[in-house]
């Protein structure tokens, strides 16, 4: 898996480029694998942190919920441990996705979706999460701020649209100093000029971005309400996050 997130001048406004070591799981992980038996509407486990990843963008329609669902499924499949999507978006898209998928006969093993409010996110920021959590953040407001505050890493998805890219930069600028994050290009068509221009703009601005690129696919586009089968590039995205956090441990 490609595991080195491209880091330029803009990562959390640090001038020094962090050194990423191929260490796999973050050093602060527990050595023993806990058992996670998540059921719908159960209490969110609070405890020693494994990892909290927040998916954030000030604009809708950029595969934010899709990225949250697929990343959770990628984690559960790779590590055979529980993964929870915390649905902090008022539209409740992740919760609706889970409910529809269960009605359609399936949901990824080892994953769950739970609603998250201001109190939930503040508790996460203070105490951590007993497992791997992906926060599907709202576009703005206090919930957005708390979603970012609780995160160990912030993923900012964007398409190759100039409007989406501007909003991705605005979101990156809203991430506090010292909080790691990177832009993830989604719905990409790598051979197009729009994609190449987006990559060039991010690199010229020194914006940290993932090496992994999520390509435009019909099964992802039509995935709402269905259990993800093929995870495509999302395991690579997860690998880059794990590697980046391992370097910071």
mmCIF file of C-alpha atoms in Angstrom:
data_model
loop_
_atom_site.group_PDB
_atom_site.id
_atom_site.type_symbol
_atom_site.label_atom_id
_atom_site.label_comp_id
_atom_site.label_asym_id
_atom_site.label_seq_id
_atom_site.Cartn_x
_atom_site.Cartn_y
_atom_site.Cartn_z
ATOM 1 C CA UNK A 1 0.000 0.000 0.000
ATOM 2 C CA UNK A 2 1.219 3.538 -0.640
ATOM 3 C CA UNK A 3 1.675 4.967 2.807
ATOM 4 C CA UNK A 4 3.343 8.374 2.554
ATOM 5 C CA UNK A 5 0.896 11.260 2.645
ATOM 6 C CA UNK A 6 2.308 14.051 0.527
ATOM 7 C CA UNK A 7 3.271 16.852 2.869
ATOM 8 C CA UNK A 8 3.987 20.373 1.743
ATOM 9 C CA UNK A 9 4.406 23.716 3.412
ATOM 10 C CA UNK A 10 0.809 23.911 4.490
ATOM 11 C CA UNK A 11 0.396 20.947 6.855
ATOM 12 C CA UNK A 12 -0.921 22.498 10.040
ATOM 13 C CA UNK A 13 1.261 25.496 9.234
ATOM 14 C CA UNK A 14 4.429 23.703 10.370
ATOM 15 C CA UNK A 15 7.571 24.548 8.452
ATOM 16 C CA UNK A 16 9.208 21.196 9.036
ATOM 17 C CA UNK A 17 8.097 18.097 7.183
ATOM 18 C CA UNK A 18 7.371 15.240 9.607
ATOM 19 C CA UNK A 19 9.292 12.027 9.084
ATOM 20 C CA UNK A 20 7.027 9.073 8.400
ATOM 21 C CA UNK A 21 8.280 5.681 9.509
ATOM 22 C CA UNK A 22 6.788 2.414 8.306
ATOM 23 C CA UNK A 23 5.628 1.313 11.724
ATOM 24 C CA UNK A 24 2.122 0.089 10.903
ATOM 25 C CA UNK A 25 -0.327 0.468 13.783
ATOM 26 C CA UNK A 26 0.196 3.535 16.012
ATOM 27 C CA UNK A 27 2.423 2.810 18.985
ATOM 28 C CA UNK A 28 -0.286 3.782 21.452
ATOM 29 C CA UNK A 29 -2.481 0.881 20.331
ATOM 30 C CA UNK A 30 -3.253 -1.832 22.847
ATOM 31 C CA UNK A 31 -1.338 -5.043 22.226
ATOM 32 C CA UNK A 32 -4.347 -7.191 23.028
ATOM 33 C CA UNK A 33 -7.270 -7.170 20.635
ATOM 34 C CA UNK A 34 -10.475 -6.283 22.508
ATOM 35 C CA UNK A 35 -13.726 -7.843 21.456
ATOM 36 C CA UNK A 36 -16.226 -5.446 19.929
ATOM 37 C CA UNK A 37 -19.802 -6.543 19.632
ATOM 38 C CA UNK A 38 -21.563 -3.427 18.412
ATOM 39 C CA UNK A 39 -25.321 -3.392 18.117
ATOM 40 C CA UNK A 40 -27.505 -0.622 16.802
ATOM 41 C CA UNK A 41 -28.268 2.134 19.309
ATOM 42 C CA UNK A 42 -25.834 0.793 21.929
ATOM 43 C CA UNK A 43 -23.760 3.211 23.977
ATOM 44 C CA UNK A 44 -20.700 4.639 22.226
ATOM 45 C CA UNK A 45 -17.623 3.056 23.866
ATOM 46 C CA UNK A 46 -15.494 5.661 25.621
ATOM 47 C CA UNK A 47 -12.019 4.711 26.786
ATOM 48 C CA UNK A 48 -8.458 4.364 25.604
ATOM 49 C CA UNK A 49 -8.110 5.745 22.122
ATOM 50 C CA UNK A 50 -7.260 3.583 19.169
ATOM 51 C CA UNK A 51 -7.937 6.244 16.551
ATOM 52 C CA UNK A 52 -10.554 8.886 15.736
ATOM 53 C CA UNK A 53 -10.722 10.082 12.133
ATOM 54 C CA UNK A 54 -13.004 12.961 11.182
ATOM 55 C CA UNK A 55 -14.283 13.394 7.621
ATOM 56 C CA UNK A 56 -14.945 17.089 7.103
ATOM 57 C CA UNK A 57 -15.740 19.558 4.353
ATOM 58 C CA UNK A 58 -17.635 22.837 4.381
ATOM 59 C CA UNK A 59 -19.436 21.731 1.193
ATOM 60 C CA UNK A 60 -21.853 18.874 0.714
ATOM 61 C CA UNK A 61 -21.837 16.379 -2.113
ATOM 62 C CA UNK A 62 -18.139 15.511 -1.868
ATOM 63 C CA UNK A 63 -18.457 11.860 -0.741
ATOM 64 C CA UNK A 64 -18.045 12.716 2.936
ATOM 65 C CA UNK A 65 -20.485 10.090 4.208
ATOM 66 C CA UNK A 66 -19.302 7.591 1.600
ATOM 67 C CA UNK A 67 -15.716 8.034 2.775
ATOM 68 C CA UNK A 68 -16.756 7.550 6.415
ATOM 69 C CA UNK A 69 -18.623 4.299 5.674
ATOM 70 C CA UNK A 70 -15.907 2.871 3.428
ATOM 71 C CA UNK A 71 -13.068 3.762 5.808
ATOM 72 C CA UNK A 72 -14.854 2.076 8.717
ATOM 73 C CA UNK A 73 -15.426 -1.030 6.594
ATOM 74 C CA UNK A 74 -11.775 -1.001 5.490
ATOM 75 C CA UNK A 75 -10.586 -0.869 9.107
ATOM 76 C CA UNK A 76 -12.890 -3.662 10.286
ATOM 77 C CA UNK A 77 -11.832 -5.848 7.366
ATOM 78 C CA UNK A 78 -8.101 -5.203 7.747
ATOM 79 C CA UNK A 79 -7.728 -5.450 11.516
ATOM 80 C CA UNK A 80 -10.731 -7.630 12.394
ATOM 81 C CA UNK A 81 -11.687 -5.133 15.092
ATOM 82 C CA UNK A 82 -14.758 -2.995 15.669
ATOM 83 C CA UNK A 83 -15.205 0.263 13.741
ATOM 84 C CA UNK A 84 -17.880 2.873 14.416
ATOM 85 C CA UNK A 85 -19.159 5.689 12.219
ATOM 86 C CA UNK A 86 -20.296 8.579 14.419
ATOM 87 C CA UNK A 87 -23.018 10.431 12.526
ATOM 88 C CA UNK A 88 -22.718 14.099 13.526
ATOM 89 C CA UNK A 89 -24.301 15.509 10.367
ATOM 90 C CA UNK A 90 -27.860 16.842 10.880
ATOM 91 C CA UNK A 91 -28.894 15.150 7.618
ATOM 92 C CA UNK A 92 -28.152 11.770 9.255
ATOM 93 C CA UNK A 93 -26.995 10.314 5.955
ATOM 94 C CA UNK A 94 -24.764 7.678 7.552
ATOM 95 C CA UNK A 95 -27.570 6.484 9.852
ATOM 96 C CA UNK A 96 -29.987 6.331 6.931
ATOM 97 C CA UNK A 97 -27.428 4.371 4.906
ATOM 98 C CA UNK A 98 -27.056 1.798 7.684
ATOM 99 C CA UNK A 99 -30.816 1.423 8.139
ATOM 100 C CA UNK A 100 -31.414 1.002 4.403
ATOM 101 C CA UNK A 101 -28.577 -1.514 4.100
ATOM 102 C CA UNK A 102 -29.960 -3.643 6.926
ATOM 103 C CA UNK A 103 -33.354 -3.632 5.227
ATOM 104 C CA UNK A 104 -31.629 -4.716 2.025
ATOM 105 C CA UNK A 105 -30.072 -7.682 3.803
ATOM 106 C CA UNK A 106 -26.576 -6.718 4.811
ATOM 107 C CA UNK A 107 -24.143 -4.447 6.640
ATOM 108 C CA UNK A 108 -20.335 -4.753 6.950
ATOM 109 C CA UNK A 109 -19.338 -7.101 9.758
ATOM 110 C CA UNK A 110 -17.712 -5.380 12.708
ATOM 111 C CA UNK A 111 -19.019 -1.899 11.893
ATOM 112 C CA UNK A 112 -21.851 0.218 13.227
ATOM 113 C CA UNK A 113 -23.284 3.714 12.848
ATOM 114 C CA UNK A 114 -24.281 5.731 15.883
ATOM 115 C CA UNK A 115 -25.670 9.254 16.222
ATOM 116 C CA UNK A 116 -23.276 11.820 17.682
ATOM 117 C CA UNK A 117 -24.185 15.129 19.272
ATOM 118 C CA UNK A 118 -22.252 17.965 20.900
ATOM 119 C CA UNK A 119 -21.995 16.163 24.237
ATOM 120 C CA UNK A 120 -20.830 12.934 22.579
ATOM 121 C CA UNK A 121 -18.052 14.700 20.681
ATOM 122 C CA UNK A 122 -16.899 16.643 23.730
ATOM 123 C CA UNK A 123 -16.635 13.378 25.684
ATOM 124 C CA UNK A 124 -14.614 11.861 22.840
ATOM 125 C CA UNK A 125 -12.250 14.839 22.852
ATOM 126 C CA UNK A 126 -11.700 14.393 26.603
ATOM 127 C CA UNK A 127 -11.636 10.632 27.029
ATOM 128 C CA UNK A 128 -10.972 9.091 23.622
ATOM 129 C CA UNK A 129 -12.806 6.187 22.009
ATOM 130 C CA UNK A 130 -12.561 2.493 22.746
ATOM 131 C CA UNK A 131 -11.895 1.439 19.180
ATOM 132 C CA UNK A 132 -11.681 2.948 15.714
ATOM 133 C CA UNK A 133 -14.165 5.761 15.063
ATOM 134 C CA UNK A 134 -14.908 7.784 11.946
ATOM 135 C CA UNK A 135 -16.826 11.016 12.507
ATOM 136 C CA UNK A 136 -19.066 12.158 9.655
ATOM 137 C CA UNK A 137 -18.888 15.873 10.470
ATOM 138 C CA UNK A 138 -21.442 18.586 9.643
ATOM 139 C CA UNK A 139 -20.325 21.384 7.293
ATOM 140 C CA UNK A 140 -20.117 24.128 9.917
ATOM 141 C CA UNK A 141 -20.966 25.299 13.444
ATOM 142 C CA UNK A 142 -20.127 23.988 16.911
ATOM 143 C CA UNK A 143 -20.607 20.371 15.863
ATOM 144 C CA UNK A 144 -18.035 20.851 13.110
ATOM 145 C CA UNK A 145 -15.578 22.399 15.569
ATOM 146 C CA UNK A 146 -16.033 19.597 18.106
ATOM 147 C CA UNK A 147 -15.762 16.938 15.380
ATOM 148 C CA UNK A 148 -12.378 18.329 14.361
ATOM 149 C CA UNK A 149 -11.275 18.805 17.973
ATOM 150 C CA UNK A 150 -11.998 15.171 18.808
ATOM 151 C CA UNK A 151 -10.067 13.867 15.796
ATOM 152 C CA UNK A 152 -6.616 12.335 15.713
ATOM 153 C CA UNK A 153 -6.630 12.919 11.957
ATOM 154 C CA UNK A 154 -8.880 14.953 9.634
ATOM 155 C CA UNK A 155 -9.687 13.814 6.102
ATOM 156 C CA UNK A 156 -10.979 16.514 3.743
ATOM 157 C CA UNK A 157 -12.517 14.926 0.632
ATOM 158 C CA UNK A 158 -12.843 16.925 -2.580
ATOM 159 C CA UNK A 159 -13.625 16.304 -6.217
ATOM 160 C CA UNK A 160 -11.628 17.901 -9.030
ATOM 161 C CA UNK A 161 -14.180 20.722 -9.290
ATOM 162 C CA UNK A 162 -12.665 24.192 -8.665
ATOM 163 C CA UNK A 163 -15.578 25.046 -6.351
ATOM 164 C CA UNK A 164 -15.067 21.877 -4.306
ATOM 165 C CA UNK A 165 -11.338 22.541 -4.133
ATOM 166 C CA UNK A 166 -11.885 26.049 -2.782
ATOM 167 C CA UNK A 167 -14.102 24.644 -0.034
ATOM 168 C CA UNK A 168 -11.512 21.970 0.728
ATOM 169 C CA UNK A 169 -8.911 24.679 1.261
ATOM 170 C CA UNK A 170 -11.332 26.590 3.490
ATOM 171 C CA UNK A 171 -11.846 23.451 5.560
ATOM 172 C CA UNK A 172 -8.114 22.796 5.813
ATOM 173 C CA UNK A 173 -7.628 26.357 7.046
ATOM 174 C CA UNK A 174 -10.211 25.713 9.781
ATOM 175 C CA UNK A 175 -8.187 22.822 11.216
ATOM 176 C CA UNK A 176 -6.328 24.001 14.341
ATOM 177 C CA UNK A 177 -2.557 24.193 14.402
ATOM 178 C CA UNK A 178 -0.969 20.879 15.279
ATOM 179 C CA UNK A 179 -3.938 18.786 14.136
ATOM 180 C CA UNK A 180 -2.893 16.483 11.272
ATOM 181 C CA UNK A 181 -5.052 16.352 8.173
ATOM 182 C CA UNK A 182 -4.915 15.911 4.409
ATOM 183 C CA UNK A 183 -7.036 16.343 1.299
ATOM 184 C CA UNK A 184 -8.438 13.211 -0.338
ATOM 185 C CA UNK A 185 -9.339 13.487 -4.015
ATOM 186 C CA UNK A 186 -12.541 11.519 -4.701
ATOM 187 C CA UNK A 187 -14.662 10.826 -7.785
ATOM 188 C CA UNK A 188 -11.452 11.237 -9.724
ATOM 189 C CA UNK A 189 -10.839 10.654 -13.418
ATOM 190 C CA UNK A 190 -7.026 10.615 -13.408
ATOM 191 C CA UNK A 191 -6.576 11.085 -17.147
ATOM 192 C CA UNK A 192 -8.561 14.308 -17.301
ATOM 193 C CA UNK A 193 -7.165 17.821 -17.292
ATOM 194 C CA UNK A 194 -9.397 18.717 -14.337
ATOM 195 C CA UNK A 195 -7.813 16.037 -12.183
ATOM 196 C CA UNK A 196 -4.294 16.968 -13.207
ATOM 197 C CA UNK A 197 -5.023 20.649 -12.527
ATOM 198 C CA UNK A 198 -6.356 19.789 -9.055
ATOM 199 C CA UNK A 199 -3.250 17.793 -8.142
ATOM 200 C CA UNK A 200 -1.006 20.573 -9.456
ATOM 201 C CA UNK A 201 -2.909 23.235 -7.482
ATOM 202 C CA UNK A 202 -2.711 21.256 -4.233
ATOM 203 C CA UNK A 203 1.000 20.595 -4.663
ATOM 204 C CA UNK A 204 1.766 24.185 -5.662
ATOM 205 C CA UNK A 205 -0.039 25.436 -2.549
ATOM 206 C CA UNK A 206 1.820 22.941 -0.356
ATOM 207 C CA UNK A 207 -1.439 21.329 0.752
ATOM 208 C CA UNK A 208 -1.018 17.830 2.234
ATOM 209 C CA UNK A 209 -2.849 15.243 0.155
ATOM 210 C CA UNK A 210 -3.175 11.484 0.020
ATOM 211 C CA UNK A 211 -1.224 9.520 -2.550
ATOM 212 C CA UNK A 212 -4.302 7.319 -2.840
ATOM 213 C CA UNK A 213 -7.003 8.709 -5.128
ATOM 214 C CA UNK A 214 -10.590 7.408 -5.054
ATOM 215 C CA UNK A 215 -11.647 7.008 -8.666
ATOM 216 C CA UNK A 216 -15.122 7.675 -10.014
ATOM 217 C CA UNK A 217 -17.080 4.411 -10.048
ATOM 218 C CA UNK A 218 -20.725 3.560 -10.518
ATOM 219 C CA UNK A 219 -20.850 1.062 -7.634
ATOM 220 C CA UNK A 220 -19.613 3.730 -5.216
ATOM 221 C CA UNK A 221 -22.007 6.300 -6.662
ATOM 222 C CA UNK A 222 -24.933 3.893 -6.230
ATOM 223 C CA UNK A 223 -23.707 2.545 -2.886
ATOM 224 C CA UNK A 224 -26.167 4.378 -0.633
ATOM 225 C CA UNK A 225 -28.268 1.837 1.248
ATOM 226 C CA UNK A 226 -26.024 -1.117 0.389
ATOM 227 C CA UNK A 227 -23.215 -2.843 2.247
ATOM 228 C CA UNK A 228 -19.848 -1.938 0.663
ATOM 229 C CA UNK A 229 -18.409 -4.968 -1.095
ATOM 230 C CA UNK A 230 -15.396 -3.789 -3.060
ATOM 231 C CA UNK A 231 -13.630 -1.063 -1.096
ATOM 232 C CA UNK A 232 -11.456 0.051 -4.029
ATOM 233 C CA UNK A 233 -8.863 2.635 -2.910
ATOM 234 C CA UNK A 234 -10.155 3.135 0.636
ATOM 235 C CA UNK A 235 -7.857 0.465 2.178
ATOM 236 C CA UNK A 236 -4.949 2.471 0.741
ATOM 237 C CA UNK A 237 -6.364 5.644 2.300
ATOM 238 C CA UNK A 238 -6.598 3.850 5.643
ATOM 239 C CA UNK A 239 -3.019 2.627 5.270
ATOM 240 C CA UNK A 240 -1.766 6.163 4.792
ATOM 241 C CA UNK A 241 -3.636 7.374 7.884
ATOM 242 C CA UNK A 242 -2.293 4.524 10.007
ATOM 243 C CA UNK A 243 1.235 5.215 8.783
ATOM 244 C CA UNK A 244 0.958 8.960 9.419
ATOM 245 C CA UNK A 245 -0.345 8.415 12.949
ATOM 246 C CA UNK A 246 2.337 5.796 13.606
ATOM 247 C CA UNK A 247 4.952 8.411 12.722
ATOM 248 C CA UNK A 248 3.446 10.780 15.275
ATOM 249 C CA UNK A 249 3.322 8.210 18.098
#
